[in-house]
């Protein structure tokens, strides 16, 4: 059976990656990987739906046991992609979407170069600030940290296969769908070429 496609979506905090992923899942048949994190739930967030919320001790134990596909420290908290569910779904031919930060994406790139790497770009930094503040649930210090990191993160765009500007949500979702569709149509031998050559420039 043909393996599913691993789609990695990153971008600075507040770019609307999460919203794009949710909308995308209404339109494509794929599995969204649920990450584990040590950060506290935001208002409305549900255990097992948005994240598996845990403490640092359990997170580190899971990491030591090799239970993560990738994991990283982001804004002072730990985040990781549980390995088994993602690999199992891919083996069954399902497409899997990872919404993770740039450090995690680069780890996945090393381990799984045949994945598709998409960077979501905010329309502007001013718009990004507005979106992060509107979301609520975080201290002014944490908001400032997210914003200062956003600028630095934009440099990672070059390391991805595709960049999608989230100006209009429907358009951005259409763009991601088009990328997934095109990747499925890609000639298999070319996919293997990418796999063999690797795509990371050190
Ligand atoms: P948030 O706290 O806003 O939900 O997420 C903060 C950042 O962590 C976002 O950039 C998000 O993409 C990233 N993130 C979420 N889950 C994971 C994960 O499993 N691994 C990594 N490396 N980053 C993650």
PDB file of C-alpha atoms and ligand atoms in Angstrom:
ATOM      1  CA  UNK A   1       0.000   0.000   0.000  1.00  0.00           C
ATOM      2  CA  UNK A   2       1.218   3.516  -0.774  1.00  0.00           C
ATOM      3  CA  UNK A   3       2.281   5.435   2.305  1.00  0.00           C
ATOM      4  CA  UNK A   4       0.394   8.570   3.304  1.00  0.00           C
ATOM      5  CA  UNK A   5       1.858  12.026   2.883  1.00  0.00           C
ATOM      6  CA  UNK A   6       3.408  13.753   5.881  1.00  0.00           C
ATOM      7  CA  UNK A   7       2.495  17.444   5.753  1.00  0.00           C
ATOM      8  CA  UNK A   8       4.364  19.730   8.145  1.00  0.00           C
ATOM      9  CA  UNK A   9       2.883  23.184   8.711  1.00  0.00           C
ATOM     10  CA  UNK A  10       4.837  25.871  10.607  1.00  0.00           C
ATOM     11  CA  UNK A  11       4.917  29.623  10.933  1.00  0.00           C
ATOM     12  CA  UNK A  12       5.202  32.279  13.638  1.00  0.00           C
ATOM     13  CA  UNK A  13       2.718  32.168  16.507  1.00  0.00           C
ATOM     14  CA  UNK A  14      -0.562  33.857  15.571  1.00  0.00           C
ATOM     15  CA  UNK A  15      -0.280  33.330  11.811  1.00  0.00           C
ATOM     16  CA  UNK A  16      -3.456  31.272  11.905  1.00  0.00           C
ATOM     17  CA  UNK A  17      -1.823  27.875  11.283  1.00  0.00           C
ATOM     18  CA  UNK A  18      -4.227  26.245  13.706  1.00  0.00           C
ATOM     19  CA  UNK A  19      -7.269  27.707  11.967  1.00  0.00           C
ATOM     20  CA  UNK A  20      -5.911  26.706   8.562  1.00  0.00           C
ATOM     21  CA  UNK A  21      -5.408  23.133   9.810  1.00  0.00           C
ATOM     22  CA  UNK A  22      -8.930  22.933  11.254  1.00  0.00           C
ATOM     23  CA  UNK A  23     -10.500  24.228   8.028  1.00  0.00           C
ATOM     24  CA  UNK A  24      -8.271  21.957   5.980  1.00  0.00           C
ATOM     25  CA  UNK A  25      -9.490  18.901   7.861  1.00  0.00           C
ATOM     26  CA  UNK A  26     -13.060  19.678   6.828  1.00  0.00           C
ATOM     27  CA  UNK A  27     -11.957  19.453   3.203  1.00  0.00           C
ATOM     28  CA  UNK A  28      -9.261  16.795   3.035  1.00  0.00           C
ATOM     29  CA  UNK A  29      -9.200  13.288   4.427  1.00  0.00           C
ATOM     30  CA  UNK A  30      -6.216  13.445   6.776  1.00  0.00           C
ATOM     31  CA  UNK A  31      -5.200  12.879  10.384  1.00  0.00           C
ATOM     32  CA  UNK A  32      -4.074  15.815  12.497  1.00  0.00           C
ATOM     33  CA  UNK A  33      -1.346  14.818  14.901  1.00  0.00           C
ATOM     34  CA  UNK A  34      -2.140  15.819  18.490  1.00  0.00           C
ATOM     35  CA  UNK A  35       0.971  17.087  20.263  1.00  0.00           C
ATOM     36  CA  UNK A  36       1.960  16.742  23.865  1.00  0.00           C
ATOM     37  CA  UNK A  37       2.774  19.960  25.740  1.00  0.00           C
ATOM     38  CA  UNK A  38       3.697  21.242  29.189  1.00  0.00           C
ATOM     39  CA  UNK A  39       1.917  24.565  28.656  1.00  0.00           C
ATOM     40  CA  UNK A  40      -1.396  25.241  30.407  1.00  0.00           C
ATOM     41  CA  UNK A  41      -4.615  24.888  28.399  1.00  0.00           C
ATOM     42  CA  UNK A  42      -6.075  28.114  26.989  1.00  0.00           C
ATOM     43  CA  UNK A  43      -9.758  28.858  27.510  1.00  0.00           C
ATOM     44  CA  UNK A  44     -11.772  26.351  25.482  1.00  0.00           C
ATOM     45  CA  UNK A  45      -8.902  23.954  24.811  1.00  0.00           C
ATOM     46  CA  UNK A  46      -9.673  20.281  25.402  1.00  0.00           C
ATOM     47  CA  UNK A  47      -7.411  17.434  26.520  1.00  0.00           C
ATOM     48  CA  UNK A  48      -6.758  15.046  23.643  1.00  0.00           C
ATOM     49  CA  UNK A  49      -8.375  17.327  21.085  1.00  0.00           C
ATOM     50  CA  UNK A  50      -6.054  20.338  21.023  1.00  0.00           C
ATOM     51  CA  UNK A  51      -3.155  18.841  22.967  1.00  0.00           C
ATOM     52  CA  UNK A  52      -2.266  16.192  25.494  1.00  0.00           C
ATOM     53  CA  UNK A  53      -1.459  18.416  28.463  1.00  0.00           C
ATOM     54  CA  UNK A  54       1.186  17.052  30.758  1.00  0.00           C
ATOM     55  CA  UNK A  55       3.899  18.073  33.194  1.00  0.00           C
ATOM     56  CA  UNK A  56       7.619  18.388  32.519  1.00  0.00           C
ATOM     57  CA  UNK A  57       8.511  15.161  34.299  1.00  0.00           C
ATOM     58  CA  UNK A  58       6.180  13.010  32.217  1.00  0.00           C
ATOM     59  CA  UNK A  59       7.163  14.838  29.059  1.00  0.00           C
ATOM     60  CA  UNK A  60      10.864  14.206  29.638  1.00  0.00           C
ATOM     61  CA  UNK A  61      10.202  10.545  30.463  1.00  0.00           C
ATOM     62  CA  UNK A  62       8.328  10.158  27.155  1.00  0.00           C
ATOM     63  CA  UNK A  63      11.236  11.861  25.337  1.00  0.00           C
ATOM     64  CA  UNK A  64      13.819   9.586  26.978  1.00  0.00           C
ATOM     65  CA  UNK A  65      11.775   6.539  25.990  1.00  0.00           C
ATOM     66  CA  UNK A  66      12.015   7.672  22.332  1.00  0.00           C
ATOM     67  CA  UNK A  67       8.304   8.336  22.159  1.00  0.00           C
ATOM     68  CA  UNK A  68       8.527  11.529  20.103  1.00  0.00           C
ATOM     69  CA  UNK A  69       8.914  12.007  16.361  1.00  0.00           C
ATOM     70  CA  UNK A  70      10.366  15.402  17.282  1.00  0.00           C
ATOM     71  CA  UNK A  71      10.236  17.648  20.301  1.00  0.00           C
ATOM     72  CA  UNK A  72      11.321  21.168  21.135  1.00  0.00           C
ATOM     73  CA  UNK A  73      11.198  23.929  23.704  1.00  0.00           C
ATOM     74  CA  UNK A  74       9.017  26.755  22.432  1.00  0.00           C
ATOM     75  CA  UNK A  75       8.338  29.961  24.392  1.00  0.00           C
ATOM     76  CA  UNK A  76       9.602  28.315  27.567  1.00  0.00           C
ATOM     77  CA  UNK A  77       7.369  25.226  27.294  1.00  0.00           C
ATOM     78  CA  UNK A  78       7.937  21.714  25.902  1.00  0.00           C
ATOM     79  CA  UNK A  79       6.066  20.485  22.820  1.00  0.00           C
ATOM     80  CA  UNK A  80       6.394  17.141  21.046  1.00  0.00           C
ATOM     81  CA  UNK A  81       4.806  14.999  18.346  1.00  0.00           C
ATOM     82  CA  UNK A  82       3.982  11.486  19.584  1.00  0.00           C
ATOM     83  CA  UNK A  83       5.774   9.124  17.201  1.00  0.00           C
ATOM     84  CA  UNK A  84       3.595   6.006  17.016  1.00  0.00           C
ATOM     85  CA  UNK A  85       0.235   7.464  15.989  1.00  0.00           C
ATOM     86  CA  UNK A  86       1.815   9.486  13.154  1.00  0.00           C
ATOM     87  CA  UNK A  87       3.888   6.610  11.769  1.00  0.00           C
ATOM     88  CA  UNK A  88       1.001   4.166  12.047  1.00  0.00           C
ATOM     89  CA  UNK A  89      -1.358   6.464  10.156  1.00  0.00           C
ATOM     90  CA  UNK A  90       1.243   7.034   7.408  1.00  0.00           C
ATOM     91  CA  UNK A  91       1.815   3.284   7.081  1.00  0.00           C
ATOM     92  CA  UNK A  92      -1.941   2.823   6.634  1.00  0.00           C
ATOM     93  CA  UNK A  93      -1.852   5.268   3.736  1.00  0.00           C
ATOM     94  CA  UNK A  94      -3.357   8.218   5.588  1.00  0.00           C
ATOM     95  CA  UNK A  95      -2.047  11.732   5.160  1.00  0.00           C
ATOM     96  CA  UNK A  96      -0.823  13.181   8.458  1.00  0.00           C
ATOM     97  CA  UNK A  97      -0.634  16.862   9.309  1.00  0.00           C
ATOM     98  CA  UNK A  98       1.832  18.171  11.882  1.00  0.00           C
ATOM     99  CA  UNK A  99       1.365  21.731  13.082  1.00  0.00           C
ATOM    100  CA  UNK A 100       4.703  22.320  14.772  1.00  0.00           C
ATOM    101  CA  UNK A 101       7.361  24.999  15.232  1.00  0.00           C
ATOM    102  CA  UNK A 102      10.394  25.517  13.018  1.00  0.00           C
ATOM    103  CA  UNK A 103      12.839  23.623  15.284  1.00  0.00           C
ATOM    104  CA  UNK A 104      10.562  20.585  15.249  1.00  0.00           C
ATOM    105  CA  UNK A 105      10.031  20.869  11.496  1.00  0.00           C
ATOM    106  CA  UNK A 106      13.792  20.832  10.893  1.00  0.00           C
ATOM    107  CA  UNK A 107      14.082  17.652  13.000  1.00  0.00           C
ATOM    108  CA  UNK A 108      11.341  16.024  10.951  1.00  0.00           C
ATOM    109  CA  UNK A 109      13.088  17.161   7.767  1.00  0.00           C
ATOM    110  CA  UNK A 110      16.186  15.209   8.841  1.00  0.00           C
ATOM    111  CA  UNK A 111      14.273  12.099   9.896  1.00  0.00           C
ATOM    112  CA  UNK A 112      11.637  12.118   7.159  1.00  0.00           C
ATOM    113  CA  UNK A 113      12.771  14.171   4.133  1.00  0.00           C
ATOM    114  CA  UNK A 114       9.956  12.883   1.925  1.00  0.00           C
ATOM    115  CA  UNK A 115       7.549  15.006   3.976  1.00  0.00           C
ATOM    116  CA  UNK A 116       6.097  18.228   2.574  1.00  0.00           C
ATOM    117  CA  UNK A 117       7.060  21.368   4.452  1.00  0.00           C
ATOM    118  CA  UNK A 118       4.771  24.397   4.364  1.00  0.00           C
ATOM    119  CA  UNK A 119       5.480  27.754   6.009  1.00  0.00           C
ATOM    120  CA  UNK A 120       2.509  29.987   6.820  1.00  0.00           C
ATOM    121  CA  UNK A 121       3.321  33.691   6.583  1.00  0.00           C
ATOM    122  CA  UNK A 122       1.317  36.418   8.340  1.00  0.00           C
ATOM    123  CA  UNK A 123       0.139  39.332   6.157  1.00  0.00           C
ATOM    124  CA  UNK A 124       2.165  41.721   8.403  1.00  0.00           C
ATOM    125  CA  UNK A 125       3.737  41.900  11.857  1.00  0.00           C
ATOM    126  CA  UNK A 126       1.099  44.456  12.957  1.00  0.00           C
ATOM    127  CA  UNK A 127      -1.654  41.982  12.049  1.00  0.00           C
ATOM    128  CA  UNK A 128       0.233  39.246  13.875  1.00  0.00           C
ATOM    129  CA  UNK A 129       0.335  41.353  17.069  1.00  0.00           C
ATOM    130  CA  UNK A 130      -3.393  42.016  16.819  1.00  0.00           C
ATOM    131  CA  UNK A 131      -4.178  38.308  16.429  1.00  0.00           C
ATOM    132  CA  UNK A 132      -2.001  37.187  19.346  1.00  0.00           C
ATOM    133  CA  UNK A 133      -3.491  39.822  21.681  1.00  0.00           C
ATOM    134  CA  UNK A 134      -7.050  38.988  20.618  1.00  0.00           C
ATOM    135  CA  UNK A 135      -6.585  35.292  21.400  1.00  0.00           C
ATOM    136  CA  UNK A 136      -6.107  36.031  25.124  1.00  0.00           C
ATOM    137  CA  UNK A 137      -5.137  33.656  27.897  1.00  0.00           C
ATOM    138  CA  UNK A 138      -1.512  34.752  28.077  1.00  0.00           C
ATOM    139  CA  UNK A 139       0.473  37.260  30.137  1.00  0.00           C
ATOM    140  CA  UNK A 140       1.829  40.438  28.466  1.00  0.00           C
ATOM    141  CA  UNK A 141       5.340  38.999  28.931  1.00  0.00           C
ATOM    142  CA  UNK A 142       4.480  35.810  27.044  1.00  0.00           C
ATOM    143  CA  UNK A 143       2.788  37.820  24.294  1.00  0.00           C
ATOM    144  CA  UNK A 144       5.912  39.989  23.948  1.00  0.00           C
ATOM    145  CA  UNK A 145       8.067  36.847  23.785  1.00  0.00           C
ATOM    146  CA  UNK A 146       5.938  35.383  20.985  1.00  0.00           C
ATOM    147  CA  UNK A 147       6.137  38.629  19.007  1.00  0.00           C
ATOM    148  CA  UNK A 148       9.883  39.023  19.357  1.00  0.00           C
ATOM    149  CA  UNK A 149      10.349  35.440  18.184  1.00  0.00           C
ATOM    150  CA  UNK A 150       8.039  35.891  15.215  1.00  0.00           C
ATOM    151  CA  UNK A 151      10.455  38.167  13.375  1.00  0.00           C
ATOM    152  CA  UNK A 152      13.346  35.733  13.790  1.00  0.00           C
ATOM    153  CA  UNK A 153      11.175  32.821  12.700  1.00  0.00           C
ATOM    154  CA  UNK A 154      10.410  34.473   9.374  1.00  0.00           C
ATOM    155  CA  UNK A 155      13.974  33.666   8.291  1.00  0.00           C
ATOM    156  CA  UNK A 156      13.079  29.955   8.352  1.00  0.00           C
ATOM    157  CA  UNK A 157      10.743  30.419   5.414  1.00  0.00           C
ATOM    158  CA  UNK A 158      13.642  29.637   3.066  1.00  0.00           C
ATOM    159  CA  UNK A 159      13.987  26.143   4.548  1.00  0.00           C
ATOM    160  CA  UNK A 160      10.470  25.085   3.561  1.00  0.00           C
ATOM    161  CA  UNK A 161       9.119  23.721   0.287  1.00  0.00           C
ATOM    162  CA  UNK A 162       6.205  26.148   0.132  1.00  0.00           C
ATOM    163  CA  UNK A 163       5.149  29.488   1.683  1.00  0.00           C
ATOM    164  CA  UNK A 164       1.455  30.336   2.046  1.00  0.00           C
ATOM    165  CA  UNK A 165       0.359  33.861   3.040  1.00  0.00           C
ATOM    166  CA  UNK A 166      -2.563  33.791   5.440  1.00  0.00           C
ATOM    167  CA  UNK A 167      -4.242  36.986   4.336  1.00  0.00           C
ATOM    168  CA  UNK A 168      -7.643  35.500   3.534  1.00  0.00           C
ATOM    169  CA  UNK A 169      -8.320  32.224   5.327  1.00  0.00           C
ATOM    170  CA  UNK A 170     -10.273  30.553   2.504  1.00  0.00           C
ATOM    171  CA  UNK A 171      -7.495  31.357   0.040  1.00  0.00           C
ATOM    172  CA  UNK A 172      -4.786  30.023   2.366  1.00  0.00           C
ATOM    173  CA  UNK A 173      -6.714  26.773   2.909  1.00  0.00           C
ATOM    174  CA  UNK A 174      -7.169  26.407  -0.850  1.00  0.00           C
ATOM    175  CA  UNK A 175      -3.431  26.923  -1.328  1.00  0.00           C
ATOM    176  CA  UNK A 176      -2.571  24.185   1.172  1.00  0.00           C
ATOM    177  CA  UNK A 177      -5.096  21.836  -0.453  1.00  0.00           C
ATOM    178  CA  UNK A 178      -3.541  22.522  -3.836  1.00  0.00           C
ATOM    179  CA  UNK A 179      -0.084  21.705  -2.473  1.00  0.00           C
ATOM    180  CA  UNK A 180      -1.298  18.396  -1.019  1.00  0.00           C
ATOM    181  CA  UNK A 181      -3.063  17.517  -4.252  1.00  0.00           C
ATOM    182  CA  UNK A 182       0.029  18.308  -6.321  1.00  0.00           C
ATOM    183  CA  UNK A 183       2.245  16.257  -4.019  1.00  0.00           C
ATOM    184  CA  UNK A 184      -0.062  13.278  -4.477  1.00  0.00           C
ATOM    185  CA  UNK A 185       0.214  13.661  -8.234  1.00  0.00           C
ATOM    186  CA  UNK A 186       3.990  13.902  -8.133  1.00  0.00           C
ATOM    187  CA  UNK A 187       5.765  11.165 -10.038  1.00  0.00           C
ATOM    188  CA  UNK A 188       6.975   8.618  -7.506  1.00  0.00           C
ATOM    189  CA  UNK A 189      10.566   8.539  -8.798  1.00  0.00           C
ATOM    190  CA  UNK A 190      10.879  12.288  -8.163  1.00  0.00           C
ATOM    191  CA  UNK A 191       9.674  11.880  -4.614  1.00  0.00           C
ATOM    192  CA  UNK A 192      12.374   9.270  -4.086  1.00  0.00           C
ATOM    193  CA  UNK A 193      14.986  11.619  -5.558  1.00  0.00           C
ATOM    194  CA  UNK A 194      14.154  14.192  -2.898  1.00  0.00           C
ATOM    195  CA  UNK A 195      14.276  11.458  -0.296  1.00  0.00           C
ATOM    196  CA  UNK A 196      17.704  10.254  -1.401  1.00  0.00           C
ATOM    197  CA  UNK A 197      19.288  13.677  -1.821  1.00  0.00           C
ATOM    198  CA  UNK A 198      17.852  15.109   1.389  1.00  0.00           C
ATOM    199  CA  UNK A 199      16.940  18.769   1.244  1.00  0.00           C
ATOM    200  CA  UNK A 200      18.653  20.275   4.235  1.00  0.00           C
ATOM    201  CA  UNK A 201      21.484  22.665   3.509  1.00  0.00           C
ATOM    202  CA  UNK A 202      23.726  22.828   6.543  1.00  0.00           C
TER     203      UNK A 202
HETATM  204  P1  LIG B   1       0.726  27.233  21.039  1.00  0.00           P
HETATM  205  O1  LIG B   1       1.211  27.347  22.459  1.00  0.00           O
HETATM  206  O2  LIG B   1       0.380  28.589  20.463  1.00  0.00           O
HETATM  207  O3  LIG B   1      -0.367  26.212  20.870  1.00  0.00           O
HETATM  208  O4  LIG B   1       1.946  26.688  20.173  1.00  0.00           O
HETATM  209  C1  LIG B   1       3.178  27.358  20.227  1.00  0.00           C
HETATM  210  C2  LIG B   1       4.075  26.853  19.124  1.00  0.00           C
HETATM  211  O5  LIG B   1       4.383  25.480  19.352  1.00  0.00           O
HETATM  212  C3  LIG B   1       3.439  26.924  17.738  1.00  0.00           C
HETATM  213  O6  LIG B   1       4.430  27.417  16.842  1.00  0.00           O
HETATM  214  C4  LIG B   1       3.100  25.481  17.442  1.00  0.00           C
HETATM  215  O7  LIG B   1       3.142  25.224  16.053  1.00  0.00           O
HETATM  216  C5  LIG B   1       4.220  24.782  18.155  1.00  0.00           C
HETATM  217  N1  LIG B   1       3.917  23.372  18.428  1.00  0.00           N
HETATM  218  C6  LIG B   1       2.733  22.786  18.730  1.00  0.00           C
HETATM  219  N2  LIG B   1       2.874  21.466  18.880  1.00  0.00           N
HETATM  220  C7  LIG B   1       4.185  21.199  18.640  1.00  0.00           C
HETATM  221  C8  LIG B   1       4.959  19.998  18.602  1.00  0.00           C
HETATM  222  O8  LIG B   1       4.485  18.894  18.815  1.00  0.00           O
HETATM  223  N3  LIG B   1       6.283  20.139  18.322  1.00  0.00           N
HETATM  224  C9  LIG B   1       6.866  21.335  18.068  1.00  0.00           C
HETATM  225  N4  LIG B   1       8.163  21.338  17.784  1.00  0.00           N
HETATM  226  N5  LIG B   1       6.175  22.470  18.082  1.00  0.00           N
HETATM  227  C10 LIG B   1       4.852  22.406  18.364  1.00  0.00           C
END
